[in-house]
Coordinates of C-alpha atoms in Angstrom, one line a residue:
X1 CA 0.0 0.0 0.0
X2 CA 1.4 3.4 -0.9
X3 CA 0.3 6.7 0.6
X4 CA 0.6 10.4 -0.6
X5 CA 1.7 12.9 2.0
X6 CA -0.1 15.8 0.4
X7 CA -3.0 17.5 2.4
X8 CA -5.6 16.9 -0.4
X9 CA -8.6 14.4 0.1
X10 CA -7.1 11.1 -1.0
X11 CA -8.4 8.7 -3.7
X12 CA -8.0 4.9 -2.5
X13 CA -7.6 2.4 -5.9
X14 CA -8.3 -0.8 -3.9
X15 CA -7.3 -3.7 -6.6
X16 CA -5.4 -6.8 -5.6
X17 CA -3.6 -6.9 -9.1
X18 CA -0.9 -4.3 -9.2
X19 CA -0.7 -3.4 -12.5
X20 CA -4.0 -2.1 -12.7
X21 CA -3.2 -0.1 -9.6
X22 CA -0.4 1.3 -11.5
X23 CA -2.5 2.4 -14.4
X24 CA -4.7 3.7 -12.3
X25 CA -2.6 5.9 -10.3
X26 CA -0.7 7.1 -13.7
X27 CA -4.1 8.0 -15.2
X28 CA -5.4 10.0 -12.3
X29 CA -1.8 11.4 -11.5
X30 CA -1.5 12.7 -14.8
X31 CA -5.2 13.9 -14.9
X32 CA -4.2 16.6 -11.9
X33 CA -4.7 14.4 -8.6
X34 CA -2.3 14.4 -6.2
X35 CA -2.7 12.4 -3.5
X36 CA -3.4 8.7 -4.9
X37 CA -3.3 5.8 -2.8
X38 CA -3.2 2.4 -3.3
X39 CA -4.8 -0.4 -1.7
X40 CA -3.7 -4.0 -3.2
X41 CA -4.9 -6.2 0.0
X42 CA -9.1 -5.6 0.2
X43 CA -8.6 -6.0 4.3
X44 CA -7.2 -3.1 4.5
X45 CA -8.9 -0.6 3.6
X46 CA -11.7 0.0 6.5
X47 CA -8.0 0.7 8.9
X48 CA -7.1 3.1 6.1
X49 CA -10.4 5.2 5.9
X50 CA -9.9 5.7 9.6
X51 CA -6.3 6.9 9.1
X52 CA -6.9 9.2 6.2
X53 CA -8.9 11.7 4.9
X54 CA -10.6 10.3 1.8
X55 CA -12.4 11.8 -1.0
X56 CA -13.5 8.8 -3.3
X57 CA -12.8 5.1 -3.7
X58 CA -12.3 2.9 -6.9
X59 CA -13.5 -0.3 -5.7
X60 CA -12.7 -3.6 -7.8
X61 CA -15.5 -6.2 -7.1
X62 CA -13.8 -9.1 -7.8
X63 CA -10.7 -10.0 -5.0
X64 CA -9.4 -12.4 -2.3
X65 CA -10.5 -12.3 1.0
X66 CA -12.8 -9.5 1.3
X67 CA -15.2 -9.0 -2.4
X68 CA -15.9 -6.0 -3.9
X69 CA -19.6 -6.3 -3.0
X70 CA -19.0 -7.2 0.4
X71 CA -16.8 -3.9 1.1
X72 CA -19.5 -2.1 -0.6
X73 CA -21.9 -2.8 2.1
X74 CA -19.3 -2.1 5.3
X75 CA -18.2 0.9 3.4
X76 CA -21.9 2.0 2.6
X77 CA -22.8 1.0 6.5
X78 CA -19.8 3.2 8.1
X79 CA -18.8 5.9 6.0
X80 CA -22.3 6.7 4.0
X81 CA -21.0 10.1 2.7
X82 CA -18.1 8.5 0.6
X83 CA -18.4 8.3 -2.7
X84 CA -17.0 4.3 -3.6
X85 CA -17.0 3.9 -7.7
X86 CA -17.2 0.2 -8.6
X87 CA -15.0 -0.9 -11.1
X88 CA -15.3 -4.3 -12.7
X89 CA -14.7 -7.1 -15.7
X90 CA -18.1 -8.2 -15.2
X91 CA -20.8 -6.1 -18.0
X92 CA -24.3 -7.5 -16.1
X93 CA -26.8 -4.9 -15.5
X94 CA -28.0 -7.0 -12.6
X95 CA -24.9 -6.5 -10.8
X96 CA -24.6 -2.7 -11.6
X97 CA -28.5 -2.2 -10.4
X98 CA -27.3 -4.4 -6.9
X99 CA -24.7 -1.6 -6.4
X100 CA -25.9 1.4 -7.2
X101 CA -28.9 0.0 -5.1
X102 CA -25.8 -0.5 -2.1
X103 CA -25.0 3.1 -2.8
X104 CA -22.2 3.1 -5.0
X105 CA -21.5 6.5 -6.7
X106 CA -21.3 4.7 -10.1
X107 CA -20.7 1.7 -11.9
X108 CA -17.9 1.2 -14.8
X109 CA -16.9 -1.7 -16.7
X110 CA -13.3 -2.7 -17.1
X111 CA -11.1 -2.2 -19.9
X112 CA -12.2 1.6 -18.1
X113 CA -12.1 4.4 -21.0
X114 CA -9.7 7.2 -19.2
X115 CA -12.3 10.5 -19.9
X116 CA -14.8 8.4 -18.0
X117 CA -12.8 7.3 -14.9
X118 CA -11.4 10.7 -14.5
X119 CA -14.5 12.6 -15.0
X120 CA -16.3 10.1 -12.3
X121 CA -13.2 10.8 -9.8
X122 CA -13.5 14.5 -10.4
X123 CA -17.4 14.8 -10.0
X124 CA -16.9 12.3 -6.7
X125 CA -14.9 14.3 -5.1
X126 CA -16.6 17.5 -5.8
X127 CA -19.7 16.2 -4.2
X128 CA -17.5 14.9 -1.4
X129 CA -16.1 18.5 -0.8
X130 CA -19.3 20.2 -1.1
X131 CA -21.0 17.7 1.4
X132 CA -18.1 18.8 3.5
X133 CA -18.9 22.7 2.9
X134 CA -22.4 22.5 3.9
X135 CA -21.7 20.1 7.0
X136 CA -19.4 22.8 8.3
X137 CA -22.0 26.4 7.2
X138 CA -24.5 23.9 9.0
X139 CA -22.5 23.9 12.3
X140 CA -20.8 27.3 11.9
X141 CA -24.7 28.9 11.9
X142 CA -26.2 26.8 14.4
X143 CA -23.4 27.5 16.7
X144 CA -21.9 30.2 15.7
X145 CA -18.2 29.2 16.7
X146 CA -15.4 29.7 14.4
X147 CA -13.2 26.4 15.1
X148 CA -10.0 27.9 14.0
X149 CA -9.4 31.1 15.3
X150 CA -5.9 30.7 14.8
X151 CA -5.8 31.1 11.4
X152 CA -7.4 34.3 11.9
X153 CA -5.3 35.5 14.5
X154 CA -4.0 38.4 12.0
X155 CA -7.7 40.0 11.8
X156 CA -8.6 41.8 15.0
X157 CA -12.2 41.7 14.6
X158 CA -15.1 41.0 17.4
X159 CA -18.1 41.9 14.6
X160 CA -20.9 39.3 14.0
X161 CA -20.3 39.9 10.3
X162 CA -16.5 39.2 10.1
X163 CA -17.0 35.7 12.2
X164 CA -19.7 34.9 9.9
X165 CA -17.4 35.4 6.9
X166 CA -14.9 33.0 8.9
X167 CA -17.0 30.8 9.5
X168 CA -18.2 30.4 5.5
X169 CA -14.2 30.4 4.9
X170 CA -13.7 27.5 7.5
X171 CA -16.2 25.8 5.2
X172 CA -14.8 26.9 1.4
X173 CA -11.1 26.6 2.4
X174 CA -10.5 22.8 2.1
X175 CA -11.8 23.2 -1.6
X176 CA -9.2 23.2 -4.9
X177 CA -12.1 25.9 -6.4
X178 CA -11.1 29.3 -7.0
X179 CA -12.2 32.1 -4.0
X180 CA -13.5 36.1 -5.2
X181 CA -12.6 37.9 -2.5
X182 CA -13.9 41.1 -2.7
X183 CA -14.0 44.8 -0.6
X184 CA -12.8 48.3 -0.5
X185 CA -9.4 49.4 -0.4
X186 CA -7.5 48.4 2.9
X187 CA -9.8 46.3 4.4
X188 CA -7.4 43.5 4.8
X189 CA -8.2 40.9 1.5
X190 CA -4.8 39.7 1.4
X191 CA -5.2 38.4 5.1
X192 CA -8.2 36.8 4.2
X193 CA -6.4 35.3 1.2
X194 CA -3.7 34.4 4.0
X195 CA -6.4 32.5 6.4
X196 CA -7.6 30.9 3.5
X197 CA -4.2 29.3 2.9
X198 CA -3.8 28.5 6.4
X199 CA -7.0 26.9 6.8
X200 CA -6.7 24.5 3.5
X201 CA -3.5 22.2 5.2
X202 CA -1.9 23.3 2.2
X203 CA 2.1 22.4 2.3
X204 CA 3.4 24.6 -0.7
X205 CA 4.0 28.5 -0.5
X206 CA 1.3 31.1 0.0
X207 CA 2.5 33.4 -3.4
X208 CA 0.9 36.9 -3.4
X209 CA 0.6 38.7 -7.1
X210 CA -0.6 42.0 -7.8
X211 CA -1.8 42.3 -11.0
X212 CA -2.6 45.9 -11.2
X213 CA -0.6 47.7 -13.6
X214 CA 0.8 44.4 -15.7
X215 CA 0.7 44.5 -19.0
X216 CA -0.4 41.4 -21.2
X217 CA 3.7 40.2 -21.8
X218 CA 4.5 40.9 -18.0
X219 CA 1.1 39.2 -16.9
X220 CA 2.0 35.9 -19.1
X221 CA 5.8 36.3 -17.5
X222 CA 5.1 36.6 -14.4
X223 CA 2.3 33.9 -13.6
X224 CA 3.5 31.6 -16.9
X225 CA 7.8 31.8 -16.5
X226 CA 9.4 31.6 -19.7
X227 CA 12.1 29.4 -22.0
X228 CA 15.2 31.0 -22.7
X229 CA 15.5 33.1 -26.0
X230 CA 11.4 33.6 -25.6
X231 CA 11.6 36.8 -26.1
X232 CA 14.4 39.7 -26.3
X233 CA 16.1 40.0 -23.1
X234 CA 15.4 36.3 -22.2
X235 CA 19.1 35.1 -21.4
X236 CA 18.0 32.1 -19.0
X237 CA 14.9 29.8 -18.5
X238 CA 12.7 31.4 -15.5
X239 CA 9.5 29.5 -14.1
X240 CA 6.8 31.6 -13.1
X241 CA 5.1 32.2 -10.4
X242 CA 2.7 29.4 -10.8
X243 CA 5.1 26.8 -10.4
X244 CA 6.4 28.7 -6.7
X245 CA 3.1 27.8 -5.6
X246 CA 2.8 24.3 -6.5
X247 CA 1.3 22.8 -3.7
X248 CA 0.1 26.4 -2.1
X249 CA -2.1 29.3 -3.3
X250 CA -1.4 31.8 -5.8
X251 CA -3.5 34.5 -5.1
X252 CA -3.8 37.3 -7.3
X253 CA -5.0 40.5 -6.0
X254 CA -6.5 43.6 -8.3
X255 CA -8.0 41.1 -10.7
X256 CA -10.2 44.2 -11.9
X257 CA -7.5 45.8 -13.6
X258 CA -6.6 42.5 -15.6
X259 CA -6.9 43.7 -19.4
X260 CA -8.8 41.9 -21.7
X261 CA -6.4 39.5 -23.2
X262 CA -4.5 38.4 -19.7
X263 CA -8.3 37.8 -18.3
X264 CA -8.1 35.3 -21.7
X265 CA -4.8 33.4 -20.3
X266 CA -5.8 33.1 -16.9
X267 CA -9.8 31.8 -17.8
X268 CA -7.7 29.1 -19.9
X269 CA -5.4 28.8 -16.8
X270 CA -8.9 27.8 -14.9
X271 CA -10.7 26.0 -17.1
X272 CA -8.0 23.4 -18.5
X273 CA -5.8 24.0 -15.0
X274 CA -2.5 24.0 -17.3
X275 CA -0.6 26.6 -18.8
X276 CA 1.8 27.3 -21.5
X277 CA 5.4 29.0 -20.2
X278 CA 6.5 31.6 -23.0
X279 CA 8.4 30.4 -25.7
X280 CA 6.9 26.7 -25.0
X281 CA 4.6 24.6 -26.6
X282 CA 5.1 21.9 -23.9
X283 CA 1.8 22.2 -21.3
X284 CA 2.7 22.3 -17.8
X285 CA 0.0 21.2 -15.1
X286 CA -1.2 24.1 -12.7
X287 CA -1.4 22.5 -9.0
X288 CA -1.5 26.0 -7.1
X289 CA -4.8 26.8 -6.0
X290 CA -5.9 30.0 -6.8
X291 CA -7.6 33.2 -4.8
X292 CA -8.3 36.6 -6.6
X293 CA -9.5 39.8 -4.6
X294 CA -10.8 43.2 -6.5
X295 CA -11.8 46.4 -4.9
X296 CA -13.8 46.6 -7.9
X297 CA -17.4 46.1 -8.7
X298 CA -16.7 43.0 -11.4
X299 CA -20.6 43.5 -12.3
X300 CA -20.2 46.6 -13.1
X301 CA -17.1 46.3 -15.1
X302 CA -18.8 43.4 -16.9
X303 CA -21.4 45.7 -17.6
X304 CA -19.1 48.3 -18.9
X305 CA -17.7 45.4 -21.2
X306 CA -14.3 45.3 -19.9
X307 CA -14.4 42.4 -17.9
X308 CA -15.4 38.9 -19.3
X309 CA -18.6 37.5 -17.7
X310 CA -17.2 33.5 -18.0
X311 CA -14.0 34.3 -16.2
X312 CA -16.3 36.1 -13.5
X313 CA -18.1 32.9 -13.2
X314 CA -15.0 30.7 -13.3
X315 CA -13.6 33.3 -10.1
X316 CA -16.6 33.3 -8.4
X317 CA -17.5 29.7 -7.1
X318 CA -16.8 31.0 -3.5
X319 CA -17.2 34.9 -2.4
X320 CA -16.0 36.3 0.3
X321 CA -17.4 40.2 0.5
X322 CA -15.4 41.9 3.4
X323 CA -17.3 44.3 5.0
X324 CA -15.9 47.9 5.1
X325 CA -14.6 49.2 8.6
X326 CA -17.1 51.7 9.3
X327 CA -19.8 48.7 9.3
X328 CA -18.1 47.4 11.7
X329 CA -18.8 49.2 14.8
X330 CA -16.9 48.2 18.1
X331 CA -13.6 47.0 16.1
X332 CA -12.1 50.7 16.2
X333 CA -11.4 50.8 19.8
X334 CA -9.5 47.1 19.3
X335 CA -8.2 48.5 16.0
X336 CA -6.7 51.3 17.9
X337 CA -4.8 50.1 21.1
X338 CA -3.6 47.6 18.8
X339 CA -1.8 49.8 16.7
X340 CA -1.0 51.7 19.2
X341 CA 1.0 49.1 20.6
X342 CA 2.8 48.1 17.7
X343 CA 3.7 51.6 16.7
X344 CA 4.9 52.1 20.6
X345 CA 7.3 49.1 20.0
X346 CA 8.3 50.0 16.5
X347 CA 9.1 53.4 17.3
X348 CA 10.9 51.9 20.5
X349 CA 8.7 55.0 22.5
X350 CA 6.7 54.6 25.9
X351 CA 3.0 53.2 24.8
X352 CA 0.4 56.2 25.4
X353 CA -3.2 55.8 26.4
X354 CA -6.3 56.7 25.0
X355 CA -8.8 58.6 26.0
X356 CA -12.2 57.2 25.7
X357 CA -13.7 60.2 23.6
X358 CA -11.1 59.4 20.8
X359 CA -13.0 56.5 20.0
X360 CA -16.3 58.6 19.6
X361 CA -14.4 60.6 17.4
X362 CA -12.9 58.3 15.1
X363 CA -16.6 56.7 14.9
X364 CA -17.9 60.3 13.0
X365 CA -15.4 59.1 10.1
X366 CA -16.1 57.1 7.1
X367 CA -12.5 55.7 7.1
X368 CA -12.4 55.5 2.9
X369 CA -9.2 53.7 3.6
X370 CA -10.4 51.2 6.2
X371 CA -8.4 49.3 8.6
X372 CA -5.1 50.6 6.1
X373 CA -5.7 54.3 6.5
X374 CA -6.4 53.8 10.6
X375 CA -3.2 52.0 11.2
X376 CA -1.2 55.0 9.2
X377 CA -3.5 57.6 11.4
X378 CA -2.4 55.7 14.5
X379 CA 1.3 55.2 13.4
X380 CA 1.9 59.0 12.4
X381 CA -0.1 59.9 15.7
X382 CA 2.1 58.1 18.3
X383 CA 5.1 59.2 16.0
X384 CA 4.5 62.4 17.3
X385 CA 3.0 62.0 20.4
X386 CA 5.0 63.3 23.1
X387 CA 3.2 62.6 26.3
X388 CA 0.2 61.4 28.2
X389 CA -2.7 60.0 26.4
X390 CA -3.2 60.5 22.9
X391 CA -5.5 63.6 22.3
X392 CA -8.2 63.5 19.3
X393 CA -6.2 66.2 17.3
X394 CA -3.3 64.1 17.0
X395 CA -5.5 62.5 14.2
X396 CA -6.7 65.5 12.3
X397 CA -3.8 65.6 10.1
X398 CA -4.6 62.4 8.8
X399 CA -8.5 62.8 8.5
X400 CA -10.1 63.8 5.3
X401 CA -12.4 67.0 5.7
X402 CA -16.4 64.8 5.7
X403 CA -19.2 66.9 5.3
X404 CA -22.9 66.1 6.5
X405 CA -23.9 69.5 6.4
X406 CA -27.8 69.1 7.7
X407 CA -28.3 72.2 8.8
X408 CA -29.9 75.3 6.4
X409 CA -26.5 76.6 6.3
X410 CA -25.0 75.8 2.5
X411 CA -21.8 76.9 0.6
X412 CA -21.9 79.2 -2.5
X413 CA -18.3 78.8 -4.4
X414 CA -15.6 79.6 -1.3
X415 CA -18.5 82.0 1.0
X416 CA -21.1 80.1 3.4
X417 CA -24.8 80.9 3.0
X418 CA -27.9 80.2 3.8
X419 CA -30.2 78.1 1.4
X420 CA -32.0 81.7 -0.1
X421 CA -28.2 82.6 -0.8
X422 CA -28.2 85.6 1.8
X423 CA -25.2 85.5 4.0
X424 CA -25.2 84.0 7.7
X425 CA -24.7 85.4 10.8
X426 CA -22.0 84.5 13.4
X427 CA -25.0 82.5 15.5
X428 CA -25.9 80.9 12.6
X429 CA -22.5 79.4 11.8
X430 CA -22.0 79.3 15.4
X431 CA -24.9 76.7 16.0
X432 CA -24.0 74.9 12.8
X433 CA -20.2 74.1 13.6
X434 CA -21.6 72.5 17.2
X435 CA -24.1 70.6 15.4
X436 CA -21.5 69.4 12.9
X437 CA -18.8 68.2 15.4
X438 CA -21.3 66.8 17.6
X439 CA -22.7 64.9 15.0
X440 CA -18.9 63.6 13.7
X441 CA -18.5 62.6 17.1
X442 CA -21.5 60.9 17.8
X443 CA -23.1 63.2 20.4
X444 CA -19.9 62.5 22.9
X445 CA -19.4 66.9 23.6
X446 CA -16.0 66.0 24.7
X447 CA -14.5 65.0 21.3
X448 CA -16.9 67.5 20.1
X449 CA -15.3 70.3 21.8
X450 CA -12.0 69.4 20.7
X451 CA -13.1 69.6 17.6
X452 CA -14.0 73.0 18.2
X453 CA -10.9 73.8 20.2
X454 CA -12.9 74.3 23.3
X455 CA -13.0 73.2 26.6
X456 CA -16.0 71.3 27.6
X457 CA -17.2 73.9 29.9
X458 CA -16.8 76.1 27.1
X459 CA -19.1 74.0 25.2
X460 CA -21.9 73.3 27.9
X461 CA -22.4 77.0 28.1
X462 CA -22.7 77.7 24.8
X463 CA -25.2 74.3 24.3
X464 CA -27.3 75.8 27.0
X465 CA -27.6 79.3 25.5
X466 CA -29.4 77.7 22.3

């Protein structure tokens, strides 16, 4: 018996002659499975399905000691959810009816055709895995634990939304089928990509692309590699970075700004999971699996005609939205010390506390940036912090100006007015500006009257004047 080491679901050949194991595992092997094993001795395989994670069985019916048929029915008994295809030299339809009735998966006749047996594995497994998804979203929702919160370790989060997406990744992650991660700018994709790669058992290398910006010949070069004397300037043979992540993920991030004809290579890339290095006409196997993450709306751009609709759907089999920062109320004050500390240590400077009103502050702001643009706020803010706690105007040189102007009081080019265009008084503007910082800062008047450069006292007196 011979076992793979890789982390993928295995597929168990159980045959006692071993030249048809050897076909077998050649067949599959070079169809893109990489974790075969082989099972020459029918008694052992029930030890082996508790030793190994298992995706599909090609069952022979006719062996020593334990028959096909008779397997079949301990196999169907213990492990119901795993897919056992029947394989045999006998072309009776009674005995293909008396095991598919046993709950085989299907039934083939041997000499096997190739395209059959492969495209039977592949469809067994794929049920296998989803079977697996929906077993995990099942538990995730009813309990609402996330079972490896180690993998997300790199994602300070307490929101209901964020676990939830864990949870649906703890269920996708095990899969070889390509994950969309989308979300604004800075909300942390390439950590999700990250978890993703974590939570899969994958051995190989977690390679991070970003495509933005790479033109079709650079695109090709850098995922594809290239033969020497492919192209001017091509002095030596270099793989790309496909074959780096053999056995890992390659994940390619900005997949919005892929032009037209790279979209082209890398839907072929998906579809027949090989590629073409440059200057070769030799097809290598992909065995990367592959995550992509846009900021972009890809319906939109699909729309708009400049981004193909079958590579959308090729992209898309899982999606993982993540949710922008200012949904995700009660992160910024975990956000915030833990920036804090790492700027603290970074900067080798004593760490400085924060005042409770900051965080009401910092709430009044969209954050365009997200959890990017914070960590720069915090960083520049302890940079130049000099003592005690950290005061909500160490962050206004980093804040963007927001208006939610809601009170009559509108601008006409540079000059303030008032909605029939005549200019305001000082109380007028007066009562605006309080309404505006208390609004930015949530109602909390002491990060309102900082905002104002007053003192709170300053402020109560002038609230209870109104």
């Amino acid at each position: 018996m011979q076992n793979s080491k890789a982390s993928a679901p295995a597929v168990v050949i159980v045959d006692d002659e071993a030249d048809i194991l050897l076909s077998y595992q050649v067949m599959l092997l070079g169809a893109g499975f990489t974790n075969i094993v082989t099972c020459a001795d029918s008694r052992k395989l029930l030890p082996l399905l508790e030793q190994t994670r298992v995706g599909a069985v090609i069952l022979d019916l006719q062996m020593p000691h334990l028959s096909g048929k008779e397997l079949l029915d301990q196999v169907g008994a213990q492990y119901p959810q795993l897919p056992v295809i029947v394989v045999t030299a006998a072309n009776e339809i009674a005995t293909a009816v008396a095991c598919m009735k046993a709950g085989a998966f299907d039934y083939q006749v041997k000499p096997v055709e190739i395209s059959s047996l492969v495209a039977t594995v592949k469809n067994a497994m794929e049920m296998n895995v989803l079977r697996d998804e929906i077993s995990s979203l099942r538990e995730s929702l009813l309990t609402g634990r996330v079972r490896n919160q180690e993998a997300f370790a790199g994602i300070i989060t307490q929101h209901p939304k964020m676990h939830a997406l864990f949870g649906y990744l703890e269920a996708v992650a095990a899969t070889s089928q390509p994950v969309l991660i989308s979300g604004e700018t800075g909300v942390g994709k390439e950590l999700i990509a990250r978890a993703i790669h974590t939570l899969s058992g994958m051995s190989g290398e977690f390679v991070a692309i970003n495509s933005g910006g790479l033109d079709d010949l650079m695109f090709a070069d850098t995922l594809f590699g290239h033969r020497k004397g492919a192209f001017t300037g091509a002095t030596d043979t270099r793989e790309g970075m496909i074959a780096k992540a053999a056995g890992g993920t390659l994940f390619l991030d900005e997949i919005g700004d892929l032009s037209l004809a790279s979209q082209i290579k890398l839907l072929r890339l998906l579809q027949e999971n090989e590629y073409y290095p440059l200057g070769s006409d030799t097809p290598l196997r992909n065995r990367s699996r592959i995550i992509v993450a846009t900021h972009q709306r890809l319906e939109q751009l699909i729309e708009e005609g400049s981004f193909r609709k079958d590579l959308y759907y090729r992209l898309c089999a899982h999606h993982a939205e993540v949710p922008p920062l200012r949904e995700r109320e009660g992160d910024l004050p975990l956000l915030v010390k833990a920036f804090v500390e790492d700027a603290a240590r970074l900067l080798n400077k004593e760490k400085p506390s924060c005042r409770p009103e900051l965080f009401s502050y910092l709430a009044g702001y969209p954050f365009p940036g997200n959890v990017r643009e914070l960590k720069s706020m915090v960083f520049d803010a302890v940079a130049r912090h000099q003592g005690g706690s950290l005061p909500p105007s160490s962050f206004l040189k980093g804040m963007k100006k927001v208006s939610h102007l809601s009170s009559p009081v509108a601008t006409v080019g540079h000059r303030p007015a008032t909605s029939g265009g005549r200019f305001p008084t000082l109380k007028e503007m007066e009562n605006h500006l309080i309404e505006e910082a208390l609004q930015l800062s949530n109602g909390n008047q002491g990060a309102a009257a900082n905002l104002l450069g007053l003192t709170r006292q300053a402020l109560n007196k002038r609230l209870s004047r109104r």
